[in-house]
C-alpha cells in the first residue's frame, strides 16, 4: 500500500488479528430527506412529495476490492401531470429520485488506489478510470451495535458537490480542475451548504476498507453513514459473509475521462430543460448516487 493508506492505518485503532471475515455482500438502505434541501422557490412542493425517499444498494467486498451497485426496484419518480411516467414537472420543478441508472456500478481497488465507474448515459454505456482519492477521517470514541457488529464512529467533512447528495442537474462532482464558480452558484441557488458533515460507523470484525456510495477508507467495513445530520443516511439491512463475494471490474462500455463524461452529462441535462427554463423556471433536482 502507498503511504496515504498507511497513514490511515496508523491513526486507526489496530485491526484485530483474529478477524476472520474477509468477504461478503451487504444490502444498504439509502434514505433521503426530500424536504430538507428544497430550494426556497420550491417550498410549495413539500405538500406534493413524500418527506423521505428510500432505495436499496448492494456492496460486494473482499479485503482489497469492492463493487457497489443499485438494487433494481420499481422506479422512484414522481408522475407527470398527465399521469404518465417520467421525472415529473410540477410548478416548473422537475424531480428525479434515485442515483443514476439502475445498471451503474462502482468498482474500487484499495491497494492499487483505482476506481472504475460503469455509467449509462442515454443509450450508451461508459467506463471511467480514475485515481482513488483517500478520505480524511477522524476517529471518535463512540460505539454502536449494528446487525450484531460492534461499530466505531468516524467523522469527516466533504464538499456537497464531491460526494453523494442532493444536487441540481448538471452540477457534477467537483474534482480537481472542476468548475468551482459554477458549483458556488448552484449551491446558492439550491440552498446546498458548501460543506457537509459526515459520520460513519465501521466494524473491525470485517476486514475491508469498503463502504456504501462514496464512503470508504476506514479499518473495517462501514455499516452506517449519516450525511448532513440526516439529509441522507445509509444503513446496512443485512450482511452476508457466508458466500464468496462476486467482485469484478466492469469492462463493458466506451472508456472516457471523467471530464468528458461530466461534459456529456451536462449537455444532456441542458437539452432536457423546457423552453424558458434557464432562469427561474423549469428546474430539476437530482439525488445523486
PDB file of C-alpha atoms in Angstrom:
ATOM      1  CA  UNK A   1       0.000   0.000   0.000  1.00  0.00           C
ATOM      2  CA  UNK A   2       1.057   3.536  -0.576  1.00  0.00           C
ATOM      3  CA  UNK A   3       1.801   5.942   2.209  1.00  0.00           C
ATOM      4  CA  UNK A   4      -1.607   7.654   2.323  1.00  0.00           C
ATOM      5  CA  UNK A   5      -3.318   4.372   3.207  1.00  0.00           C
ATOM      6  CA  UNK A   6      -0.604   3.587   5.741  1.00  0.00           C
ATOM      7  CA  UNK A   7      -1.385   6.920   7.396  1.00  0.00           C
ATOM      8  CA  UNK A   8      -4.992   5.906   7.885  1.00  0.00           C
ATOM      9  CA  UNK A   9      -3.930   2.602   9.403  1.00  0.00           C
ATOM     10  CA  UNK A  10      -1.536   4.270  11.847  1.00  0.00           C
ATOM     11  CA  UNK A  11      -4.215   6.682  13.052  1.00  0.00           C
ATOM     12  CA  UNK A  12      -6.846   3.988  13.369  1.00  0.00           C
ATOM     13  CA  UNK A  13      -7.473   1.577  16.184  1.00  0.00           C
ATOM     14  CA  UNK A  14      -5.497  -1.550  15.296  1.00  0.00           C
ATOM     15  CA  UNK A  15      -7.489  -4.178  13.450  1.00  0.00           C
ATOM     16  CA  UNK A  16      -7.982  -7.327  15.455  1.00  0.00           C
ATOM     17  CA  UNK A  17      -5.606 -10.088  14.429  1.00  0.00           C
ATOM     18  CA  UNK A  18      -8.379 -12.615  14.989  1.00  0.00           C
ATOM     19  CA  UNK A  19     -10.764 -11.024  12.457  1.00  0.00           C
ATOM     20  CA  UNK A  20     -12.000 -13.856  10.242  1.00  0.00           C
ATOM     21  CA  UNK A  21     -14.498 -12.193   7.914  1.00  0.00           C
ATOM     22  CA  UNK A  22     -12.783 -11.097   4.716  1.00  0.00           C
ATOM     23  CA  UNK A  23     -15.510 -11.077   2.054  1.00  0.00           C
ATOM     24  CA  UNK A  24     -19.250 -10.877   1.653  1.00  0.00           C
ATOM     25  CA  UNK A  25     -22.230  -8.826   0.490  1.00  0.00           C
ATOM     26  CA  UNK A  26     -24.121  -6.012   2.226  1.00  0.00           C
ATOM     27  CA  UNK A  27     -27.550  -4.640   1.370  1.00  0.00           C
ATOM     28  CA  UNK A  28     -27.927  -0.992   2.391  1.00  0.00           C
ATOM     29  CA  UNK A  29     -31.000   1.159   2.639  1.00  0.00           C
ATOM     30  CA  UNK A  30     -30.420   4.704   1.446  1.00  0.00           C
ATOM     31  CA  UNK A  31     -32.902   7.184   2.944  1.00  0.00           C
ATOM     32  CA  UNK A  32     -33.068  10.737   1.603  1.00  0.00           C
ATOM     33  CA  UNK A  33     -34.884  13.604   3.293  1.00  0.00           C
ATOM     34  CA  UNK A  34     -36.511  15.218   0.260  1.00  0.00           C
ATOM     35  CA  UNK A  35     -37.815  18.232   2.183  1.00  0.00           C
ATOM     36  CA  UNK A  36     -34.582  19.264   3.866  1.00  0.00           C
ATOM     37  CA  UNK A  37     -32.859  20.653   0.799  1.00  0.00           C
ATOM     38  CA  UNK A  38     -35.784  22.034  -1.200  1.00  0.00           C
ATOM     39  CA  UNK A  39     -34.813  25.448  -2.572  1.00  0.00           C
ATOM     40  CA  UNK A  40     -36.844  28.417  -1.299  1.00  0.00           C
ATOM     41  CA  UNK A  41     -38.781  28.745  -4.544  1.00  0.00           C
ATOM     42  CA  UNK A  42     -39.976  25.131  -4.201  1.00  0.00           C
ATOM     43  CA  UNK A  43     -41.482  25.349  -0.720  1.00  0.00           C
ATOM     44  CA  UNK A  44     -44.932  24.616  -2.155  1.00  0.00           C
ATOM     45  CA  UNK A  45     -43.616  21.209  -3.251  1.00  0.00           C
ATOM     46  CA  UNK A  46     -43.488  19.990   0.358  1.00  0.00           C
ATOM     47  CA  UNK A  47     -47.155  19.063   0.242  1.00  0.00           C
ATOM     48  CA  UNK A  48     -46.742  17.293  -3.107  1.00  0.00           C
ATOM     49  CA  UNK A  49     -43.834  14.918  -2.457  1.00  0.00           C
ATOM     50  CA  UNK A  50     -43.065  12.477   0.366  1.00  0.00           C
ATOM     51  CA  UNK A  51     -40.629  13.675   3.004  1.00  0.00           C
ATOM     52  CA  UNK A  52     -38.407  10.612   2.622  1.00  0.00           C
ATOM     53  CA  UNK A  53     -37.371   8.550  -0.381  1.00  0.00           C
ATOM     54  CA  UNK A  54     -35.719   5.167   0.118  1.00  0.00           C
ATOM     55  CA  UNK A  55     -33.819   2.793  -2.145  1.00  0.00           C
ATOM     56  CA  UNK A  56     -31.557  -0.237  -1.747  1.00  0.00           C
ATOM     57  CA  UNK A  57     -27.921  -0.635  -2.738  1.00  0.00           C
ATOM     58  CA  UNK A  58     -25.614  -3.684  -2.805  1.00  0.00           C
ATOM     59  CA  UNK A  59     -21.946  -3.787  -1.855  1.00  0.00           C
ATOM     60  CA  UNK A  60     -19.801  -6.852  -2.579  1.00  0.00           C
ATOM     61  CA  UNK A  61     -16.356  -6.791  -0.983  1.00  0.00           C
ATOM     62  CA  UNK A  62     -13.137  -8.614  -0.223  1.00  0.00           C
ATOM     63  CA  UNK A  63     -10.120  -7.325   1.721  1.00  0.00           C
ATOM     64  CA  UNK A  64      -8.758  -5.224  -1.158  1.00  0.00           C
ATOM     65  CA  UNK A  65     -11.666  -4.597  -3.572  1.00  0.00           C
ATOM     66  CA  UNK A  66     -15.365  -3.755  -3.687  1.00  0.00           C
ATOM     67  CA  UNK A  67     -18.223  -3.441  -6.176  1.00  0.00           C
ATOM     68  CA  UNK A  68     -21.164  -1.119  -5.426  1.00  0.00           C
ATOM     69  CA  UNK A  69     -24.405  -1.037  -7.410  1.00  0.00           C
ATOM     70  CA  UNK A  70     -28.114  -0.337  -7.225  1.00  0.00           C
ATOM     71  CA  UNK A  71     -30.661  -2.955  -6.262  1.00  0.00           C
ATOM     72  CA  UNK A  72     -33.119  -2.702  -9.147  1.00  0.00           C
ATOM     73  CA  UNK A  73     -36.594  -1.904  -7.890  1.00  0.00           C
ATOM     74  CA  UNK A  74     -39.686  -0.181  -9.365  1.00  0.00           C
ATOM     75  CA  UNK A  75     -38.919   3.366 -10.449  1.00  0.00           C
ATOM     76  CA  UNK A  76     -38.969   6.081  -7.787  1.00  0.00           C
ATOM     77  CA  UNK A  77     -40.092   9.036  -9.861  1.00  0.00           C
ATOM     78  CA  UNK A  78     -42.943  11.437  -9.473  1.00  0.00           C
ATOM     79  CA  UNK A  79     -45.627  11.017 -12.147  1.00  0.00           C
ATOM     80  CA  UNK A  80     -46.049  13.713 -14.744  1.00  0.00           C
ATOM     81  CA  UNK A  81     -49.046  15.975 -14.660  1.00  0.00           C
ATOM     82  CA  UNK A  82     -50.932  13.756 -17.108  1.00  0.00           C
ATOM     83  CA  UNK A  83     -50.336  10.611 -15.059  1.00  0.00           C
ATOM     84  CA  UNK A  84     -47.582   9.234 -17.286  1.00  0.00           C
ATOM     85  CA  UNK A  85     -44.221   8.089 -16.003  1.00  0.00           C
ATOM     86  CA  UNK A  86     -41.005  10.104 -16.041  1.00  0.00           C
ATOM     87  CA  UNK A  87     -39.341  12.711 -13.919  1.00  0.00           C
ATOM     88  CA  UNK A  88     -42.439  14.801 -13.414  1.00  0.00           C
ATOM     89  CA  UNK A  89     -42.947  18.517 -13.937  1.00  0.00           C
ATOM     90  CA  UNK A  90     -44.839  20.242 -11.136  1.00  0.00           C
ATOM     91  CA  UNK A  91     -44.958  24.041 -10.986  1.00  0.00           C
ATOM     92  CA  UNK A  92     -41.844  24.346 -13.173  1.00  0.00           C
ATOM     93  CA  UNK A  93     -39.798  21.969 -10.975  1.00  0.00           C
ATOM     94  CA  UNK A  94     -38.741  18.502 -12.071  1.00  0.00           C
ATOM     95  CA  UNK A  95     -37.638  15.914  -9.513  1.00  0.00           C
ATOM     96  CA  UNK A  96     -35.712  12.796 -10.273  1.00  0.00           C
ATOM     97  CA  UNK A  97     -35.231  10.262  -7.463  1.00  0.00           C
ATOM     98  CA  UNK A  98     -32.534   7.663  -7.155  1.00  0.00           C
ATOM     99  CA  UNK A  99     -28.865   7.837  -8.069  1.00  0.00           C
ATOM    100  CA  UNK A 100     -28.014   7.422 -11.724  1.00  0.00           C
ATOM    101  CA  UNK A 101     -29.165   4.468 -13.796  1.00  0.00           C
ATOM    102  CA  UNK A 102     -30.080   1.063 -12.339  1.00  0.00           C
ATOM    103  CA  UNK A 103     -27.132  -0.635 -14.063  1.00  0.00           C
ATOM    104  CA  UNK A 104     -24.459   1.813 -12.848  1.00  0.00           C
ATOM    105  CA  UNK A 105     -21.580   0.180 -10.941  1.00  0.00           C
ATOM    106  CA  UNK A 106     -18.583   1.447  -8.976  1.00  0.00           C
ATOM    107  CA  UNK A 107     -15.507  -0.773  -8.562  1.00  0.00           C
ATOM    108  CA  UNK A 108     -12.668   0.105  -6.194  1.00  0.00           C
ATOM    109  CA  UNK A 109      -9.250  -1.448  -5.698  1.00  0.00           C
ATOM    110  CA  UNK A 110      -7.899  -0.117  -2.407  1.00  0.00           C
ATOM    111  CA  UNK A 111      -4.363  -1.455  -2.811  1.00  0.00           C
ATOM    112  CA  UNK A 112      -3.903  -0.102  -6.336  1.00  0.00           C
ATOM    113  CA  UNK A 113      -5.805   3.109  -5.473  1.00  0.00           C
ATOM    114  CA  UNK A 114      -8.015   2.649  -8.530  1.00  0.00           C
ATOM    115  CA  UNK A 115     -11.692   3.363  -9.158  1.00  0.00           C
ATOM    116  CA  UNK A 116     -13.626   2.194 -12.246  1.00  0.00           C
ATOM    117  CA  UNK A 117     -17.146   3.513 -12.752  1.00  0.00           C
ATOM    118  CA  UNK A 118     -19.595   1.985 -15.212  1.00  0.00           C
ATOM    119  CA  UNK A 119     -22.181   4.617 -16.175  1.00  0.00           C
ATOM    120  CA  UNK A 120     -25.094   4.642 -18.589  1.00  0.00           C
ATOM    121  CA  UNK A 121     -25.925   7.920 -20.303  1.00  0.00           C
ATOM    122  CA  UNK A 122     -28.815   7.713 -22.717  1.00  0.00           C
ATOM    123  CA  UNK A 123     -28.498   4.523 -24.814  1.00  0.00           C
ATOM    124  CA  UNK A 124     -24.719   4.231 -24.321  1.00  0.00           C
ATOM    125  CA  UNK A 125     -22.512   2.829 -21.582  1.00  0.00           C
ATOM    126  CA  UNK A 126     -19.201   4.345 -20.498  1.00  0.00           C
ATOM    127  CA  UNK A 127     -16.228   3.322 -18.362  1.00  0.00           C
ATOM    128  CA  UNK A 128     -14.411   5.908 -16.258  1.00  0.00           C
ATOM    129  CA  UNK A 129     -10.996   5.014 -14.820  1.00  0.00           C
ATOM    130  CA  UNK A 130      -9.727   7.315 -12.103  1.00  0.00           C
ATOM    131  CA  UNK A 131      -7.416   7.523  -9.124  1.00  0.00           C
ATOM    132  CA  UNK A 132      -8.961   6.577  -5.788  1.00  0.00           C
ATOM    133  CA  UNK A 133      -8.501   9.586  -3.540  1.00  0.00           C
ATOM    134  CA  UNK A 134      -8.485   8.694   0.187  1.00  0.00           C
ATOM    135  CA  UNK A 135     -10.789  10.487   2.616  1.00  0.00           C
ATOM    136  CA  UNK A 136      -9.542  12.171   5.776  1.00  0.00           C
ATOM    137  CA  UNK A 137     -11.355  10.550   8.692  1.00  0.00           C
ATOM    138  CA  UNK A 138     -11.232  11.463  12.378  1.00  0.00           C
ATOM    139  CA  UNK A 139     -11.774   8.550  14.756  1.00  0.00           C
ATOM    140  CA  UNK A 140     -14.170   9.189  17.641  1.00  0.00           C
ATOM    141  CA  UNK A 141     -14.830   7.426  20.966  1.00  0.00           C
ATOM    142  CA  UNK A 142     -18.464   6.477  20.347  1.00  0.00           C
ATOM    143  CA  UNK A 143     -19.580   2.925  19.611  1.00  0.00           C
ATOM    144  CA  UNK A 144     -22.786   1.371  18.322  1.00  0.00           C
ATOM    145  CA  UNK A 145     -24.005  -2.161  17.553  1.00  0.00           C
ATOM    146  CA  UNK A 146     -25.359  -2.655  14.017  1.00  0.00           C
ATOM    147  CA  UNK A 147     -26.604  -6.048  12.829  1.00  0.00           C
ATOM    148  CA  UNK A 148     -24.754  -7.670  15.706  1.00  0.00           C
ATOM    149  CA  UNK A 149     -21.421  -6.000  14.888  1.00  0.00           C
ATOM    150  CA  UNK A 150     -19.685  -3.609  17.283  1.00  0.00           C
ATOM    151  CA  UNK A 151     -19.079  -0.427  15.306  1.00  0.00           C
ATOM    152  CA  UNK A 152     -16.824   2.559  15.907  1.00  0.00           C
ATOM    153  CA  UNK A 153     -17.578   6.131  14.883  1.00  0.00           C
ATOM    154  CA  UNK A 154     -15.516   8.231  12.461  1.00  0.00           C
ATOM    155  CA  UNK A 155     -16.252  11.708  11.094  1.00  0.00           C
ATOM    156  CA  UNK A 156     -15.199  13.854   8.168  1.00  0.00           C
ATOM    157  CA  UNK A 157     -16.262  16.946   6.235  1.00  0.00           C
ATOM    158  CA  UNK A 158     -16.851  16.751   2.495  1.00  0.00           C
ATOM    159  CA  UNK A 159     -17.793  19.079  -0.327  1.00  0.00           C
ATOM    160  CA  UNK A 160     -21.525  18.922  -1.007  1.00  0.00           C
ATOM    161  CA  UNK A 161     -20.717  18.555  -4.704  1.00  0.00           C
ATOM    162  CA  UNK A 162     -17.971  15.986  -4.255  1.00  0.00           C
ATOM    163  CA  UNK A 163     -19.914  13.217  -2.544  1.00  0.00           C
ATOM    164  CA  UNK A 164     -23.344  11.685  -2.709  1.00  0.00           C
ATOM    165  CA  UNK A 165     -26.146  14.122  -2.033  1.00  0.00           C
ATOM    166  CA  UNK A 166     -28.803  16.351  -3.482  1.00  0.00           C
ATOM    167  CA  UNK A 167     -27.592  18.415  -6.399  1.00  0.00           C
ATOM    168  CA  UNK A 168     -29.028  20.370  -9.299  1.00  0.00           C
ATOM    169  CA  UNK A 169     -28.895  18.683 -12.677  1.00  0.00           C
ATOM    170  CA  UNK A 170     -25.622  19.114 -14.488  1.00  0.00           C
ATOM    171  CA  UNK A 171     -23.692  20.250 -11.427  1.00  0.00           C
ATOM    172  CA  UNK A 172     -21.468  17.199 -11.452  1.00  0.00           C
ATOM    173  CA  UNK A 173     -18.964  16.077  -8.867  1.00  0.00           C
ATOM    174  CA  UNK A 174     -16.336  18.668  -8.086  1.00  0.00           C
ATOM    175  CA  UNK A 175     -12.976  17.117  -8.767  1.00  0.00           C
ATOM    176  CA  UNK A 176      -9.578  18.779  -9.087  1.00  0.00           C
ATOM    177  CA  UNK A 177      -9.843  21.134 -12.037  1.00  0.00           C
ATOM    178  CA  UNK A 178     -13.646  21.356 -11.781  1.00  0.00           C
ATOM    179  CA  UNK A 179     -15.701  24.496 -12.239  1.00  0.00           C
ATOM    180  CA  UNK A 180     -15.747  25.853  -8.693  1.00  0.00           C
ATOM    181  CA  UNK A 181     -17.560  29.042  -9.751  1.00  0.00           C
ATOM    182  CA  UNK A 182     -20.435  27.033 -11.194  1.00  0.00           C
ATOM    183  CA  UNK A 183     -20.563  24.892  -8.065  1.00  0.00           C
ATOM    184  CA  UNK A 184     -20.810  28.001  -5.884  1.00  0.00           C
ATOM    185  CA  UNK A 185     -23.664  29.378  -7.978  1.00  0.00           C
ATOM    186  CA  UNK A 186     -25.547  26.067  -7.806  1.00  0.00           C
ATOM    187  CA  UNK A 187     -25.041  25.818  -4.048  1.00  0.00           C
ATOM    188  CA  UNK A 188     -26.573  29.251  -3.520  1.00  0.00           C
ATOM    189  CA  UNK A 189     -29.393  28.592  -5.975  1.00  0.00           C
ATOM    190  CA  UNK A 190     -30.421  25.279  -4.407  1.00  0.00           C
ATOM    191  CA  UNK A 191     -29.710  26.068  -0.751  1.00  0.00           C
ATOM    192  CA  UNK A 192     -26.938  23.480  -0.541  1.00  0.00           C
ATOM    193  CA  UNK A 193     -24.189  24.019   2.060  1.00  0.00           C
ATOM    194  CA  UNK A 194     -20.641  24.275   0.741  1.00  0.00           C
ATOM    195  CA  UNK A 195     -19.558  21.526   3.141  1.00  0.00           C
ATOM    196  CA  UNK A 196     -21.364  18.611   4.716  1.00  0.00           C
ATOM    197  CA  UNK A 197     -20.594  16.780   7.948  1.00  0.00           C
ATOM    198  CA  UNK A 198     -20.403  13.014   7.583  1.00  0.00           C
ATOM    199  CA  UNK A 199     -20.383  10.389  10.323  1.00  0.00           C
ATOM    200  CA  UNK A 200     -19.607   6.762   9.570  1.00  0.00           C
ATOM    201  CA  UNK A 201     -19.851   3.638  11.716  1.00  0.00           C
ATOM    202  CA  UNK A 202     -17.425   0.820  10.870  1.00  0.00           C
ATOM    203  CA  UNK A 203     -16.745  -2.621  12.297  1.00  0.00           C
ATOM    204  CA  UNK A 204     -13.263  -4.079  12.715  1.00  0.00           C
ATOM    205  CA  UNK A 205     -14.749  -7.577  12.632  1.00  0.00           C
ATOM    206  CA  UNK A 206     -14.905  -7.407   8.826  1.00  0.00           C
ATOM    207  CA  UNK A 207     -11.574  -6.846   7.113  1.00  0.00           C
ATOM    208  CA  UNK A 208     -12.155  -4.371   4.286  1.00  0.00           C
ATOM    209  CA  UNK A 209     -11.931  -0.618   3.677  1.00  0.00           C
ATOM    210  CA  UNK A 210     -15.229  -0.612   1.766  1.00  0.00           C
ATOM    211  CA  UNK A 211     -18.465   1.204   2.479  1.00  0.00           C
ATOM    212  CA  UNK A 212     -21.608   2.485   0.776  1.00  0.00           C
ATOM    213  CA  UNK A 213     -21.601   5.015  -2.045  1.00  0.00           C
ATOM    214  CA  UNK A 214     -18.526   7.297  -1.928  1.00  0.00           C
ATOM    215  CA  UNK A 215     -17.569   6.448   1.661  1.00  0.00           C
ATOM    216  CA  UNK A 216     -14.587   4.185   2.302  1.00  0.00           C
ATOM    217  CA  UNK A 217     -11.087   4.110   3.761  1.00  0.00           C
ATOM    218  CA  UNK A 218     -11.637   3.051   7.378  1.00  0.00           C
ATOM    219  CA  UNK A 219     -10.042  -0.002   9.061  1.00  0.00           C
ATOM    220  CA  UNK A 220     -13.182  -2.105   8.726  1.00  0.00           C
ATOM    221  CA  UNK A 221     -16.457  -2.332   6.816  1.00  0.00           C
ATOM    222  CA  UNK A 222     -18.692   0.758   7.064  1.00  0.00           C
ATOM    223  CA  UNK A 223     -22.215  -0.287   8.083  1.00  0.00           C
ATOM    224  CA  UNK A 224     -23.846   3.117   8.550  1.00  0.00           C
ATOM    225  CA  UNK A 225     -23.333   6.644   7.187  1.00  0.00           C
ATOM    226  CA  UNK A 226     -25.170   9.839   8.158  1.00  0.00           C
ATOM    227  CA  UNK A 227     -24.693  12.811   5.819  1.00  0.00           C
ATOM    228  CA  UNK A 228     -25.509  16.397   6.763  1.00  0.00           C
ATOM    229  CA  UNK A 229     -27.253  15.463  10.040  1.00  0.00           C
ATOM    230  CA  UNK A 230     -29.692  13.126   8.334  1.00  0.00           C
ATOM    231  CA  UNK A 231     -30.207  14.596   4.877  1.00  0.00           C
ATOM    232  CA  UNK A 232     -29.013  11.215   3.601  1.00  0.00           C
ATOM    233  CA  UNK A 233     -28.464   8.037   5.623  1.00  0.00           C
ATOM    234  CA  UNK A 234     -27.122   4.645   4.596  1.00  0.00           C
ATOM    235  CA  UNK A 235     -27.862   1.727   6.906  1.00  0.00           C
ATOM    236  CA  UNK A 236     -26.862  -1.916   6.464  1.00  0.00           C
ATOM    237  CA  UNK A 237     -30.021  -4.040   6.367  1.00  0.00           C
ATOM    238  CA  UNK A 238     -28.176  -7.352   6.022  1.00  0.00           C
ATOM    239  CA  UNK A 239     -24.612  -8.639   5.949  1.00  0.00           C
ATOM    240  CA  UNK A 240     -23.955 -11.967   4.209  1.00  0.00           C
ATOM    241  CA  UNK A 241     -20.469 -13.340   4.828  1.00  0.00           C
ATOM    242  CA  UNK A 242     -21.232 -16.978   4.007  1.00  0.00           C
ATOM    243  CA  UNK A 243     -20.937 -16.837   0.216  1.00  0.00           C
ATOM    244  CA  UNK A 244     -17.970 -15.838  -1.926  1.00  0.00           C
ATOM    245  CA  UNK A 245     -18.204 -12.195  -2.996  1.00  0.00           C
ATOM    246  CA  UNK A 246     -18.586 -11.546  -6.716  1.00  0.00           C
ATOM    247  CA  UNK A 247     -16.258  -8.557  -7.158  1.00  0.00           C
ATOM    248  CA  UNK A 248     -15.369  -7.945 -10.785  1.00  0.00           C
ATOM    249  CA  UNK A 249     -14.055  -4.908 -12.614  1.00  0.00           C
ATOM    250  CA  UNK A 250     -16.663  -3.549 -15.069  1.00  0.00           C
ATOM    251  CA  UNK A 251     -15.458  -3.988 -18.662  1.00  0.00           C
ATOM    252  CA  UNK A 252     -18.471  -3.107 -20.816  1.00  0.00           C
ATOM    253  CA  UNK A 253     -18.594   0.383 -22.289  1.00  0.00           C
ATOM    254  CA  UNK A 254     -16.514   3.041 -24.008  1.00  0.00           C
ATOM    255  CA  UNK A 255     -13.579   4.321 -21.963  1.00  0.00           C
ATOM    256  CA  UNK A 256     -13.674   8.065 -21.407  1.00  0.00           C
ATOM    257  CA  UNK A 257     -12.264  10.520 -18.905  1.00  0.00           C
ATOM    258  CA  UNK A 258     -14.330  11.878 -16.050  1.00  0.00           C
ATOM    259  CA  UNK A 259     -14.188  15.356 -17.560  1.00  0.00           C
ATOM    260  CA  UNK A 260     -15.563  14.041 -20.868  1.00  0.00           C
ATOM    261  CA  UNK A 261     -18.366  12.200 -19.103  1.00  0.00           C
ATOM    262  CA  UNK A 262     -19.373  15.202 -16.988  1.00  0.00           C
ATOM    263  CA  UNK A 263     -19.433  17.403 -20.087  1.00  0.00           C
ATOM    264  CA  UNK A 264     -21.736  14.971 -21.889  1.00  0.00           C
ATOM    265  CA  UNK A 265     -23.988  14.652 -18.864  1.00  0.00           C
ATOM    266  CA  UNK A 266     -24.346  18.397 -18.541  1.00  0.00           C
ATOM    267  CA  UNK A 267     -25.127  18.740 -22.249  1.00  0.00           C
ATOM    268  CA  UNK A 268     -27.831  16.081 -21.928  1.00  0.00           C
ATOM    269  CA  UNK A 269     -29.493  17.769 -18.961  1.00  0.00           C
ATOM    270  CA  UNK A 270     -29.346  21.147 -20.657  1.00  0.00           C
ATOM    271  CA  UNK A 271     -31.121  19.627 -23.641  1.00  0.00           C
ATOM    272  CA  UNK A 272     -33.872  18.298 -21.351  1.00  0.00           C
ATOM    273  CA  UNK A 273     -34.726  21.732 -19.968  1.00  0.00           C
ATOM    274  CA  UNK A 274     -38.155  23.007 -21.005  1.00  0.00           C
ATOM    275  CA  UNK A 275     -38.380  26.255 -23.020  1.00  0.00           C
ATOM    276  CA  UNK A 276     -37.640  29.249 -20.824  1.00  0.00           C
ATOM    277  CA  UNK A 277     -36.074  27.025 -18.164  1.00  0.00           C
ATOM    278  CA  UNK A 278     -32.746  28.815 -17.970  1.00  0.00           C
ATOM    279  CA  UNK A 279     -33.816  31.367 -15.380  1.00  0.00           C
ATOM    280  CA  UNK A 280     -36.294  30.848 -12.597  1.00  0.00           C
ATOM    281  CA  UNK A 281     -38.448  28.193 -14.252  1.00  0.00           C
ATOM    282  CA  UNK A 282     -38.033  24.619 -15.369  1.00  0.00           C
ATOM    283  CA  UNK A 283     -35.520  23.483 -12.758  1.00  0.00           C
ATOM    284  CA  UNK A 284     -34.642  19.970 -11.733  1.00  0.00           C
ATOM    285  CA  UNK A 285     -33.192  18.462  -8.576  1.00  0.00           C
ATOM    286  CA  UNK A 286     -31.359  15.165  -8.797  1.00  0.00           C
ATOM    287  CA  UNK A 287     -30.494  12.884  -5.926  1.00  0.00           C
ATOM    288  CA  UNK A 288     -27.010  11.776  -6.842  1.00  0.00           C
ATOM    289  CA  UNK A 289     -25.652   8.391  -6.051  1.00  0.00           C
TER     290      UNK A 289
END
